[in-house]
JSON list of N, CA and C in Angstrom, two decimals:
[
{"chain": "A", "resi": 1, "resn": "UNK", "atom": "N", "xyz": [14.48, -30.29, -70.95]},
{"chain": "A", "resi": 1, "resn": "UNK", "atom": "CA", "xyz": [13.43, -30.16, -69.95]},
{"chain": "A", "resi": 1, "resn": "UNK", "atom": "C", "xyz": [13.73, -28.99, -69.00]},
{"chain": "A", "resi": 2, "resn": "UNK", "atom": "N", "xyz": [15.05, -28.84, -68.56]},
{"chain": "A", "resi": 2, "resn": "UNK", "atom": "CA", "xyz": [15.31, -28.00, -67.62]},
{"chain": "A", "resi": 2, "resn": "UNK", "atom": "C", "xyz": [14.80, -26.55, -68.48]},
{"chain": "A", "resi": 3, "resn": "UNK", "atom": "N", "xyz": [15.54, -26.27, -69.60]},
{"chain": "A", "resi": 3, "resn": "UNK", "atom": "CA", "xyz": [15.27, -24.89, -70.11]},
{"chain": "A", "resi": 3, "resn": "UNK", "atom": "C", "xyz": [13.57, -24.84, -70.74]},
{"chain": "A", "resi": 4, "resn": "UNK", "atom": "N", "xyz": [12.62, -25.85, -70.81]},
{"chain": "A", "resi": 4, "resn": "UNK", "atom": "CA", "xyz": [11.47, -25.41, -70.62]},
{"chain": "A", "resi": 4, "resn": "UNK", "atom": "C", "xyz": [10.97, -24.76, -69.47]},
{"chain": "A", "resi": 5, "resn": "UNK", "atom": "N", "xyz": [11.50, -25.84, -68.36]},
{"chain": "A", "resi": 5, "resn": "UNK", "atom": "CA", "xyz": [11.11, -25.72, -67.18]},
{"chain": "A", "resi": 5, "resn": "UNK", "atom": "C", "xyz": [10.88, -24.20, -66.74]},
{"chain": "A", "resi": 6, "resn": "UNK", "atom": "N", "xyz": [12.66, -23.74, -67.05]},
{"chain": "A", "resi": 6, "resn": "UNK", "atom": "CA", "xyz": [12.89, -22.50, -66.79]},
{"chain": "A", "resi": 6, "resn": "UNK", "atom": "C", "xyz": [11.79, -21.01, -67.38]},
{"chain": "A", "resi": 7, "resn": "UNK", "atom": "N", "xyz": [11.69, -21.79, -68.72]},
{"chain": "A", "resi": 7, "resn": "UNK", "atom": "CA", "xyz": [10.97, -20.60, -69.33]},
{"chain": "A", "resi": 7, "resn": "UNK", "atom": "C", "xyz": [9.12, -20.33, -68.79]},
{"chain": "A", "resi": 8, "resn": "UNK", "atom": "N", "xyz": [9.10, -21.46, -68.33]},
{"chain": "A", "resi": 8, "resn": "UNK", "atom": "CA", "xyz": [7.39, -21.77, -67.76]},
{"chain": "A", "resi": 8, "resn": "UNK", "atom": "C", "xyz": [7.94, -20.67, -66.67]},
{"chain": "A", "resi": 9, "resn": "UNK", "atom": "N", "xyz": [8.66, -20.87, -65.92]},
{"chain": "A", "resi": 9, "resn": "UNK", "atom": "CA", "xyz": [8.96, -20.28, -64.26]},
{"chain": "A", "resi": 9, "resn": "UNK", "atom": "C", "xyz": [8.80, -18.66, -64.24]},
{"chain": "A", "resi": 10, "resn": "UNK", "atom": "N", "xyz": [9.63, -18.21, -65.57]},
{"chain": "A", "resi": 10, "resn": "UNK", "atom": "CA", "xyz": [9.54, -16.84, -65.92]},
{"chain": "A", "resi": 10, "resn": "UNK", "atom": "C", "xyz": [8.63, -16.54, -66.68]},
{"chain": "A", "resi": 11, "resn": "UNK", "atom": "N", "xyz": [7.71, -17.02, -67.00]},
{"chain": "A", "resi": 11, "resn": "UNK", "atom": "CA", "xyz": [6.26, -16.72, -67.08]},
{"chain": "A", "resi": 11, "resn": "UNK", "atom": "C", "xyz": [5.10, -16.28, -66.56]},
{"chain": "A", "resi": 12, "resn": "UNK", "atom": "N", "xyz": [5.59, -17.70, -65.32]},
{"chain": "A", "resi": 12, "resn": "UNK", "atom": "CA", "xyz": [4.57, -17.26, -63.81]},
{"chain": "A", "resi": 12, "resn": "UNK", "atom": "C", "xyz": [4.87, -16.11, -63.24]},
{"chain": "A", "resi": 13, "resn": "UNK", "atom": "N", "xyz": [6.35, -15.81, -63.13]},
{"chain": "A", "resi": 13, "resn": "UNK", "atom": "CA", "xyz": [6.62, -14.69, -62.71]},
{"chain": "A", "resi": 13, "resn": "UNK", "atom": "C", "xyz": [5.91, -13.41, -63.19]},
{"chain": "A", "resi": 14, "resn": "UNK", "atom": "N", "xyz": [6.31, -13.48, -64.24]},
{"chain": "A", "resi": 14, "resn": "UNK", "atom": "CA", "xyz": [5.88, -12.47, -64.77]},
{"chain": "A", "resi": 14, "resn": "UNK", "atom": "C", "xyz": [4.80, -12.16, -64.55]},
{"chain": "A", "resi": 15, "resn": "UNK", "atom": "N", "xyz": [3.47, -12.83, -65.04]},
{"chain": "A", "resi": 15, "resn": "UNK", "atom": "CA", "xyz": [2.71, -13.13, -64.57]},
{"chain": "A", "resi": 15, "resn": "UNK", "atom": "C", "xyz": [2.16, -12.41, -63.17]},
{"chain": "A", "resi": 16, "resn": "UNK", "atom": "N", "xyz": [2.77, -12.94, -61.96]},
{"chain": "A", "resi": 16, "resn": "UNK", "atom": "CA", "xyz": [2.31, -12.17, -60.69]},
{"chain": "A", "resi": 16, "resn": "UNK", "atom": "C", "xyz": [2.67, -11.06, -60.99]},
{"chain": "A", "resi": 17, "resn": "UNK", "atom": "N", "xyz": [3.94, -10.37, -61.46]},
{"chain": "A", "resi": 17, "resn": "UNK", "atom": "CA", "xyz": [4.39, -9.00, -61.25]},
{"chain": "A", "resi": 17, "resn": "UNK", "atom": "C", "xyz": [2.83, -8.78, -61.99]},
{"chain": "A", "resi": 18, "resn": "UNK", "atom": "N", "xyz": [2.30, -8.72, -63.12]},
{"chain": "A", "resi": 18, "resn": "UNK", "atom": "CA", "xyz": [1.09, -8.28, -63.84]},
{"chain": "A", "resi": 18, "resn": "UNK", "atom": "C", "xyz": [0.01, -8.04, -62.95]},
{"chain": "A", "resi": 19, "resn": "UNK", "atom": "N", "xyz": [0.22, -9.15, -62.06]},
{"chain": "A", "resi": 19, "resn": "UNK", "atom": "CA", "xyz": [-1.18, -9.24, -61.22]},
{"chain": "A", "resi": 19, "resn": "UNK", "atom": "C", "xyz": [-0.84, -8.23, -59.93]},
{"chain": "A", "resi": 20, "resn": "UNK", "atom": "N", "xyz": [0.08, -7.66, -59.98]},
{"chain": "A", "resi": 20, "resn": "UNK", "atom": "CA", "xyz": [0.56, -6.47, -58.95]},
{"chain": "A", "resi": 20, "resn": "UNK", "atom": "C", "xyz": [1.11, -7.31, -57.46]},
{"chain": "A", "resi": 21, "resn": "UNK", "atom": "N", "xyz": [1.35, -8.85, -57.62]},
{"chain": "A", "resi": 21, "resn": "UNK", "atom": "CA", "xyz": [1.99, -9.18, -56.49]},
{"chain": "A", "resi": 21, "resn": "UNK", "atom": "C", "xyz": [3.61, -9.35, -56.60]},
{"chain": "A", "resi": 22, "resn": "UNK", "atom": "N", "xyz": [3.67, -8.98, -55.33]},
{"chain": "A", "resi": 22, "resn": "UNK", "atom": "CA", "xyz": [5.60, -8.94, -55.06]},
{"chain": "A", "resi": 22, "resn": "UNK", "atom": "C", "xyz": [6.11, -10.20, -55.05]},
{"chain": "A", "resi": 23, "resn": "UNK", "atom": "N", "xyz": [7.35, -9.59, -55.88]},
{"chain": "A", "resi": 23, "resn": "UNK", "atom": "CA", "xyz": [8.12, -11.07, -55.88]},
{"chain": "A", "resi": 23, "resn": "UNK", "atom": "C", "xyz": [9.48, -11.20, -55.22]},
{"chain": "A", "resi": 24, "resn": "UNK", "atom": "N", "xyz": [9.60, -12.31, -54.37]},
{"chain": "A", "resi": 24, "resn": "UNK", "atom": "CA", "xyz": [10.84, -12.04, -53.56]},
{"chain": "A", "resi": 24, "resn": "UNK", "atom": "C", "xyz": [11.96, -12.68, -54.06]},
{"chain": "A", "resi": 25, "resn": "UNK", "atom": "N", "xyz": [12.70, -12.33, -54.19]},
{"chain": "A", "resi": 25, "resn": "UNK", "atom": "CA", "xyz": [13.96, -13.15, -54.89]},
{"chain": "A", "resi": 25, "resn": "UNK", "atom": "C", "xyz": [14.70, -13.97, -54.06]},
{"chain": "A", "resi": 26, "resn": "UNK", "atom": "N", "xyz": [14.37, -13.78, -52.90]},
{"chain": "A", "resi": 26, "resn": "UNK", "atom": "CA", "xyz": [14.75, -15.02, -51.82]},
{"chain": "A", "resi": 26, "resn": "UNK", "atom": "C", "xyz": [13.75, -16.41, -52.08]},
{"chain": "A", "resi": 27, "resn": "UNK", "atom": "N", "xyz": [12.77, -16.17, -51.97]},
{"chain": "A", "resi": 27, "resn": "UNK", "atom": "CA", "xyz": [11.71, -17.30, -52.91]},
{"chain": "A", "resi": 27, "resn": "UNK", "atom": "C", "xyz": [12.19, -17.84, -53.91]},
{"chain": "A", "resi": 28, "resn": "UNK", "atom": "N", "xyz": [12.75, -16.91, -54.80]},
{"chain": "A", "resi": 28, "resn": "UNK", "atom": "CA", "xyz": [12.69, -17.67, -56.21]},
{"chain": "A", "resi": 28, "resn": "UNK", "atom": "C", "xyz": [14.21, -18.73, -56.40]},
{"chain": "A", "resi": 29, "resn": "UNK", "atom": "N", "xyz": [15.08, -18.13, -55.25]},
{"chain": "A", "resi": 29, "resn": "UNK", "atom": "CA", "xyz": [16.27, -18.85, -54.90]},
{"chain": "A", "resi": 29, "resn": "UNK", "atom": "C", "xyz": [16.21, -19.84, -54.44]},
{"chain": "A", "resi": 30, "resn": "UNK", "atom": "N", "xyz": [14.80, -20.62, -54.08]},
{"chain": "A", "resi": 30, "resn": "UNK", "atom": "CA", "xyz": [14.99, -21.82, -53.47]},
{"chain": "A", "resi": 30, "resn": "UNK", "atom": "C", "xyz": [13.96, -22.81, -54.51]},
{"chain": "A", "resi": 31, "resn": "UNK", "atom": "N", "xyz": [13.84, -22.40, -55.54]},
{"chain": "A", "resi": 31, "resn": "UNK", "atom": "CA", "xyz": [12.91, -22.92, -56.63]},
{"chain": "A", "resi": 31, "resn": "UNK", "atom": "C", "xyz": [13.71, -23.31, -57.86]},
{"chain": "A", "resi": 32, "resn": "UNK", "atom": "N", "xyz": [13.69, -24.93, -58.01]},
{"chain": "A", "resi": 32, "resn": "UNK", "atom": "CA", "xyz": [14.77, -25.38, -59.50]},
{"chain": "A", "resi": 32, "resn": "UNK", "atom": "C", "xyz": [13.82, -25.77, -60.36]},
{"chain": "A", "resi": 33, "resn": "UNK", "atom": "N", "xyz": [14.42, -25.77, -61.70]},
{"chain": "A", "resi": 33, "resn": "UNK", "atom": "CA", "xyz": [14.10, -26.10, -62.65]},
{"chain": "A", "resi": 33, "resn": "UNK", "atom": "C", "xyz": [14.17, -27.33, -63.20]},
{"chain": "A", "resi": 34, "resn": "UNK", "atom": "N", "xyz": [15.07, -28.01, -62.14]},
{"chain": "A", "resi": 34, "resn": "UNK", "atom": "CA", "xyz": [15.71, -29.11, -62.20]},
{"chain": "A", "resi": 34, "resn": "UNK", "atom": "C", "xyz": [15.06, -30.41, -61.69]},
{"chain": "A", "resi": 35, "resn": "UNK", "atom": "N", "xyz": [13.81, -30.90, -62.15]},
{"chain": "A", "resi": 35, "resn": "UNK", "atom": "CA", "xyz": [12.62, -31.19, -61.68]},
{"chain": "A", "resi": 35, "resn": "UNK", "atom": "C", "xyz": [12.87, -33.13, -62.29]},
{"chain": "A", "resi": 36, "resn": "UNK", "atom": "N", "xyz": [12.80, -33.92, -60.78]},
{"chain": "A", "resi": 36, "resn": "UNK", "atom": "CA", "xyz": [13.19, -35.10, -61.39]},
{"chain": "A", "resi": 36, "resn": "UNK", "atom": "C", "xyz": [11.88, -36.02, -61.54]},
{"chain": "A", "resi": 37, "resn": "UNK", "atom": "N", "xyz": [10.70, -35.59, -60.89]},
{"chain": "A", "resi": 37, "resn": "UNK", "atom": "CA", "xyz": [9.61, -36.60, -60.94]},
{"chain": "A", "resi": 37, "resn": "UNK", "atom": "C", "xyz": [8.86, -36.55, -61.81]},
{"chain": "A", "resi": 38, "resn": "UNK", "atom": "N", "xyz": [8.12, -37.46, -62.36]},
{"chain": "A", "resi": 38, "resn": "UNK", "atom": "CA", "xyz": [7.09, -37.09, -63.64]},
{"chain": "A", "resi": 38, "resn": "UNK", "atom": "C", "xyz": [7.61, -36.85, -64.71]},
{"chain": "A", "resi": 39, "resn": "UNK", "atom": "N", "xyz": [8.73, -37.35, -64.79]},
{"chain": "A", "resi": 39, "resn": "UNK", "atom": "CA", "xyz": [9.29, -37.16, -66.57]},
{"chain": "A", "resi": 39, "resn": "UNK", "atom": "C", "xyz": [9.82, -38.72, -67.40]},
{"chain": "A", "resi": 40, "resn": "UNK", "atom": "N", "xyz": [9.30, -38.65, -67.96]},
{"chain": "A", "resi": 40, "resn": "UNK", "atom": "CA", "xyz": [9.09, -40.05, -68.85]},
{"chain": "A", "resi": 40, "resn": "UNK", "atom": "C", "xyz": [11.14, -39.84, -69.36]},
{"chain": "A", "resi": 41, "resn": "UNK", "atom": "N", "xyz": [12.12, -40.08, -68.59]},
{"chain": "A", "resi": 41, "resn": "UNK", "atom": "CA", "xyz": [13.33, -40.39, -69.31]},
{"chain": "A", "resi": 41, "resn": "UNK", "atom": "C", "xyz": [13.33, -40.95, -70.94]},
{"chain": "A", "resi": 42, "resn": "UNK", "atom": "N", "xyz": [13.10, -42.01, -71.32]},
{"chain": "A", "resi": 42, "resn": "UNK", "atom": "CA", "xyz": [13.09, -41.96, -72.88]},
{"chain": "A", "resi": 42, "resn": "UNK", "atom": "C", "xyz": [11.97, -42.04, -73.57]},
{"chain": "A", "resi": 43, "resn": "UNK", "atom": "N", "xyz": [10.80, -41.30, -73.20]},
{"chain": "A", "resi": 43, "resn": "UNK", "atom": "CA", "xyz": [10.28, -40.97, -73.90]},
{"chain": "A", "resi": 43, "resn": "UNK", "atom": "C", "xyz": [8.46, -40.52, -74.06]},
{"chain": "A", "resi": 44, "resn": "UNK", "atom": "N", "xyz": [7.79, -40.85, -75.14]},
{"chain": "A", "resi": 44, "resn": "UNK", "atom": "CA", "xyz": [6.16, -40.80, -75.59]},
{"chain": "A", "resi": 44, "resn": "UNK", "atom": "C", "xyz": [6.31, -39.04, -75.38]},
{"chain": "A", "resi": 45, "resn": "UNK", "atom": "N", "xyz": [7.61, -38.65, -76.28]},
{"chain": "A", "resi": 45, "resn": "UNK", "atom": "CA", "xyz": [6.99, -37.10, -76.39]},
{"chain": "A", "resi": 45, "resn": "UNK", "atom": "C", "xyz": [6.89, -36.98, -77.68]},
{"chain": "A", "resi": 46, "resn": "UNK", "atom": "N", "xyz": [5.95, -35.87, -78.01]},
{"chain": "A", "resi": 46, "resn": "UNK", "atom": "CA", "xyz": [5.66, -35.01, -79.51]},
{"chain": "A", "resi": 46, "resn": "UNK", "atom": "C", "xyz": [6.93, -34.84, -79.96]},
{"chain": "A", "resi": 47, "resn": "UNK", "atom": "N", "xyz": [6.66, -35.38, -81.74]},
{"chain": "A", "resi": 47, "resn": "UNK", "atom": "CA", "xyz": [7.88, -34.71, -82.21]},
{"chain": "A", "resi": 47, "resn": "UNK", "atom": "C", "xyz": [7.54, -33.99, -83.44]},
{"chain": "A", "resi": 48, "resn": "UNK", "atom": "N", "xyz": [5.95, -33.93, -83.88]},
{"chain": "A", "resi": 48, "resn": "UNK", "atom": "CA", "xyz": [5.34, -33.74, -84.92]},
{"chain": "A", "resi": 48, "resn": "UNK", "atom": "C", "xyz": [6.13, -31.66, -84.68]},
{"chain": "A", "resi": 49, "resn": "UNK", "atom": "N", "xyz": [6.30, -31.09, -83.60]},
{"chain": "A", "resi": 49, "resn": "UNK", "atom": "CA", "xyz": [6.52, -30.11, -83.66]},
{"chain": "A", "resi": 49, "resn": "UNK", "atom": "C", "xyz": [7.74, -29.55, -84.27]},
{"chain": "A", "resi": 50, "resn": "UNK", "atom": "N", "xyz": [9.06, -30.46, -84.55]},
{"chain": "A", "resi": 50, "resn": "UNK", "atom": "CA", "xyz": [9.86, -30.30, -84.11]},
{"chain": "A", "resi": 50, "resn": "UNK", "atom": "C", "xyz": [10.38, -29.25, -84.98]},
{"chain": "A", "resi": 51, "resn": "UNK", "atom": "N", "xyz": [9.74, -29.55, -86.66]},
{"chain": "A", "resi": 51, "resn": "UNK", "atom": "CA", "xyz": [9.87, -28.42, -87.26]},
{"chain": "A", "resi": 51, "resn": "UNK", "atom": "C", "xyz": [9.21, -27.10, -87.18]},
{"chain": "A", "resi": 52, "resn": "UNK", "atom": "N", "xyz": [9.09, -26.29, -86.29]},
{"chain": "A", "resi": 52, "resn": "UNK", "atom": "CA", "xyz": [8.57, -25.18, -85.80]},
{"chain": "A", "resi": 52, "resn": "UNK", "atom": "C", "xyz": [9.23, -24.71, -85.18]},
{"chain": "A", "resi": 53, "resn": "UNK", "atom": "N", "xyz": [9.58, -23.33, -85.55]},
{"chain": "A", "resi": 53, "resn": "UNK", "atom": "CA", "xyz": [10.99, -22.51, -85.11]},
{"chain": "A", "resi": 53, "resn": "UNK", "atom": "C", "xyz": [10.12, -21.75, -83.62]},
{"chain": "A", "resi": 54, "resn": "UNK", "atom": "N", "xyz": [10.98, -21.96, -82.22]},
{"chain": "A", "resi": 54, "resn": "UNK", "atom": "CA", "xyz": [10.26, -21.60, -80.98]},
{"chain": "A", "resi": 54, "resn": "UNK", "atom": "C", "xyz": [10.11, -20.02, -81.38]},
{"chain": "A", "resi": 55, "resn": "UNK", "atom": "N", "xyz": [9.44, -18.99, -80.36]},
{"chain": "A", "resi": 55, "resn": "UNK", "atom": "CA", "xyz": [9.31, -18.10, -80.67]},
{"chain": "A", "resi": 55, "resn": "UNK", "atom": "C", "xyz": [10.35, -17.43, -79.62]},
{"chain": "A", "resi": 56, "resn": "UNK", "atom": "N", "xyz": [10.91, -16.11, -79.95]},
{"chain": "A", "resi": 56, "resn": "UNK", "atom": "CA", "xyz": [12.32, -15.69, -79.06]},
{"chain": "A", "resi": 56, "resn": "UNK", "atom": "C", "xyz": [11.62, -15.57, -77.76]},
{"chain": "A", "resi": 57, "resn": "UNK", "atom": "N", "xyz": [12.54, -15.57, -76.83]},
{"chain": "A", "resi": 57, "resn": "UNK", "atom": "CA", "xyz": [12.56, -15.58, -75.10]},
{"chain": "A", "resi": 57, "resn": "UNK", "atom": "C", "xyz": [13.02, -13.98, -74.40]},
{"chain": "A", "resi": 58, "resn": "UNK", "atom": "N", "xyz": [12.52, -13.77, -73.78]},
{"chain": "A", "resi": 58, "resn": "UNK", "atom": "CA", "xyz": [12.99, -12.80, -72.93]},
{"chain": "A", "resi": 58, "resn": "UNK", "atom": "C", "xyz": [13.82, -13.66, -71.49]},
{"chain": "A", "resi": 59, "resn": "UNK", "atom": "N", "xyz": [15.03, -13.18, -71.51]},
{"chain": "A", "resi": 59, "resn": "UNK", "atom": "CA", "xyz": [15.24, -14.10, -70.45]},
{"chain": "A", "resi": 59, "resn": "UNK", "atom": "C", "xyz": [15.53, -12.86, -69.23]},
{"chain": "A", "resi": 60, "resn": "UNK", "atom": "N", "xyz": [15.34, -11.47, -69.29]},
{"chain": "A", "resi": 60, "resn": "UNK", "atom": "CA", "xyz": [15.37, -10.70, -68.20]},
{"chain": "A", "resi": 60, "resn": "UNK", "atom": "C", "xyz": [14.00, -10.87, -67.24]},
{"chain": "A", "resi": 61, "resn": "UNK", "atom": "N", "xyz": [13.91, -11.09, -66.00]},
{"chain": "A", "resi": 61, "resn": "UNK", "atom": "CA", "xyz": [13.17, -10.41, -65.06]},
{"chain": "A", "resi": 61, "resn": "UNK", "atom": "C", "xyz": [13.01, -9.71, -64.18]},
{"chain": "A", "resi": 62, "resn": "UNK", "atom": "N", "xyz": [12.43, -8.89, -64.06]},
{"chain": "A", "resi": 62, "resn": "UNK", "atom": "CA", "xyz": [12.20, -7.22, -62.99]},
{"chain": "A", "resi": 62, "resn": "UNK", "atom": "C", "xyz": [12.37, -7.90, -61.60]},
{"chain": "A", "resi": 63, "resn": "UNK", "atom": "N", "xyz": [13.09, -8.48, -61.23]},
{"chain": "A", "resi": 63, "resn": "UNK", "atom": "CA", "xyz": [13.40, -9.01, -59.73]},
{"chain": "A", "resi": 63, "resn": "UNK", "atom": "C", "xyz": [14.97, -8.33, -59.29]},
{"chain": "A", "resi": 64, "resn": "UNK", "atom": "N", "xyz": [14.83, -8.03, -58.23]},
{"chain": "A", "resi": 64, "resn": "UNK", "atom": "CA", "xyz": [16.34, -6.95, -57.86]},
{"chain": "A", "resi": 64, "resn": "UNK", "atom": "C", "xyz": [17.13, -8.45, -56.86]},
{"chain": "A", "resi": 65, "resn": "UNK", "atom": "N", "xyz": [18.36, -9.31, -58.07]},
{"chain": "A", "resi": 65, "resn": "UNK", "atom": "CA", "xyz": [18.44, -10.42, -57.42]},
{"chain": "A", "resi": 65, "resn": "UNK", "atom": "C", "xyz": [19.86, -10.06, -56.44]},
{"chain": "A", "resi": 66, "resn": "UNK", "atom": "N", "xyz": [19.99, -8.25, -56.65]},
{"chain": "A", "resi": 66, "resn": "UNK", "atom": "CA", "xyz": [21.18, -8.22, -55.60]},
{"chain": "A", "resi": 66, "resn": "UNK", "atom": "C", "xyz": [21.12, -8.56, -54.47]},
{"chain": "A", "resi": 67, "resn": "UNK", "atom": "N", "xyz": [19.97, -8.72, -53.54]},
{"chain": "A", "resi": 67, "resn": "UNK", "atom": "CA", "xyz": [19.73, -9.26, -52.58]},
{"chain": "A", "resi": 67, "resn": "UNK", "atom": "C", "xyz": [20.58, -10.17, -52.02]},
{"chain": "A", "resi": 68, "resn": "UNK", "atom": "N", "xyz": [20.69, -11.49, -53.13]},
{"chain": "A", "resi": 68, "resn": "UNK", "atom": "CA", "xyz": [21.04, -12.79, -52.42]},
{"chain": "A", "resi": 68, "resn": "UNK", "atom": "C", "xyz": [22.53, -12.52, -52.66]},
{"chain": "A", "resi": 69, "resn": "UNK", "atom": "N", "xyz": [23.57, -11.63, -53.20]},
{"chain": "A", "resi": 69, "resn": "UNK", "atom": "CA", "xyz": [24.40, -11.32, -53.22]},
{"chain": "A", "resi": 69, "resn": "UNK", "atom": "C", "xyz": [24.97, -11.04, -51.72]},
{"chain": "A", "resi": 70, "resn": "UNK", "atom": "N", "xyz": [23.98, -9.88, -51.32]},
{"chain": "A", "resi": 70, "resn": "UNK", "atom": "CA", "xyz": [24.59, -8.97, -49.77]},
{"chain": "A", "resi": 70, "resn": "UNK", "atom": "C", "xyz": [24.07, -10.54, -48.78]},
{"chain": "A", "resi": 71, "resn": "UNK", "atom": "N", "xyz": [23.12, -11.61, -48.97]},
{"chain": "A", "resi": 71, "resn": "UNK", "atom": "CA", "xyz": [23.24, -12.73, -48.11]},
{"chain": "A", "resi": 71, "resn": "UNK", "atom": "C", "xyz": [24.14, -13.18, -48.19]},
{"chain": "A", "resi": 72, "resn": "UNK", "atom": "N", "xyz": [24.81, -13.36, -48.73]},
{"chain": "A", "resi": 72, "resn": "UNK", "atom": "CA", "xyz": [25.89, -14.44, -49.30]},
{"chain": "A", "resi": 72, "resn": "UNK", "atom": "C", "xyz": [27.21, -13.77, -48.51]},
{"chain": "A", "resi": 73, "resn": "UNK", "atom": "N", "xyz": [27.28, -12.48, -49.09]},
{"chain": "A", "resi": 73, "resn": "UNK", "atom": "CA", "xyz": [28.16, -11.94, -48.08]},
{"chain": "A", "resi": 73, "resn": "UNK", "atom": "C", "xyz": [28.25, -11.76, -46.55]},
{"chain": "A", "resi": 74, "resn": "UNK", "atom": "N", "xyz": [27.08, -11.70, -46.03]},
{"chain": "A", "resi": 74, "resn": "UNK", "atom": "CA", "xyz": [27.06, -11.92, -44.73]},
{"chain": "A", "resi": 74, "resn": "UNK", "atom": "C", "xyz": [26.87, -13.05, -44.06]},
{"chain": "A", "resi": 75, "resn": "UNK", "atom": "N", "xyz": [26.45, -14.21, -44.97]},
{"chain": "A", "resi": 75, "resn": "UNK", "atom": "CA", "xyz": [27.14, -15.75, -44.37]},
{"chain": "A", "resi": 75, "resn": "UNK", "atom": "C", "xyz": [27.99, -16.13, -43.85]}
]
């Protein structure tokens, strides 16, 4: 769930960058993937898919996350 989660997230992203809005990487630092409500723990999911190979991921995004680096240091 988490690494769907994740891949939906960098979508949206992407997404705005397309739509020409800025993305702050201080924002995106306070946003998890790690999402506990609304998830059925054991189960009523699809499995008819399961044989279907996903399609590859880009896992880079155009966000400059040195930012939260130089915060961190000045904490």
């Amino acid at each position: 769930m988490i690494f769907h989660n994740t891949l939906d997230m960098a979508d949206v992203v992407r997404e705005l960058q397309v739509e020409g809005r800025p993305v702050d990487p201080l924002d995106l630092a306070q946003v998890s993937p790690y999402l506990t409500e609304h998830i059925k723990r054991f189960g009523e999911y699809s499995t008819h898919e399961l044989g279907i190979a996903p399609d590859d991921y880009d896992a880079r995004l155009d966000v400059d996350f040195s930012v939260l680096g130089d915060e961190k240091a000045a904490a």
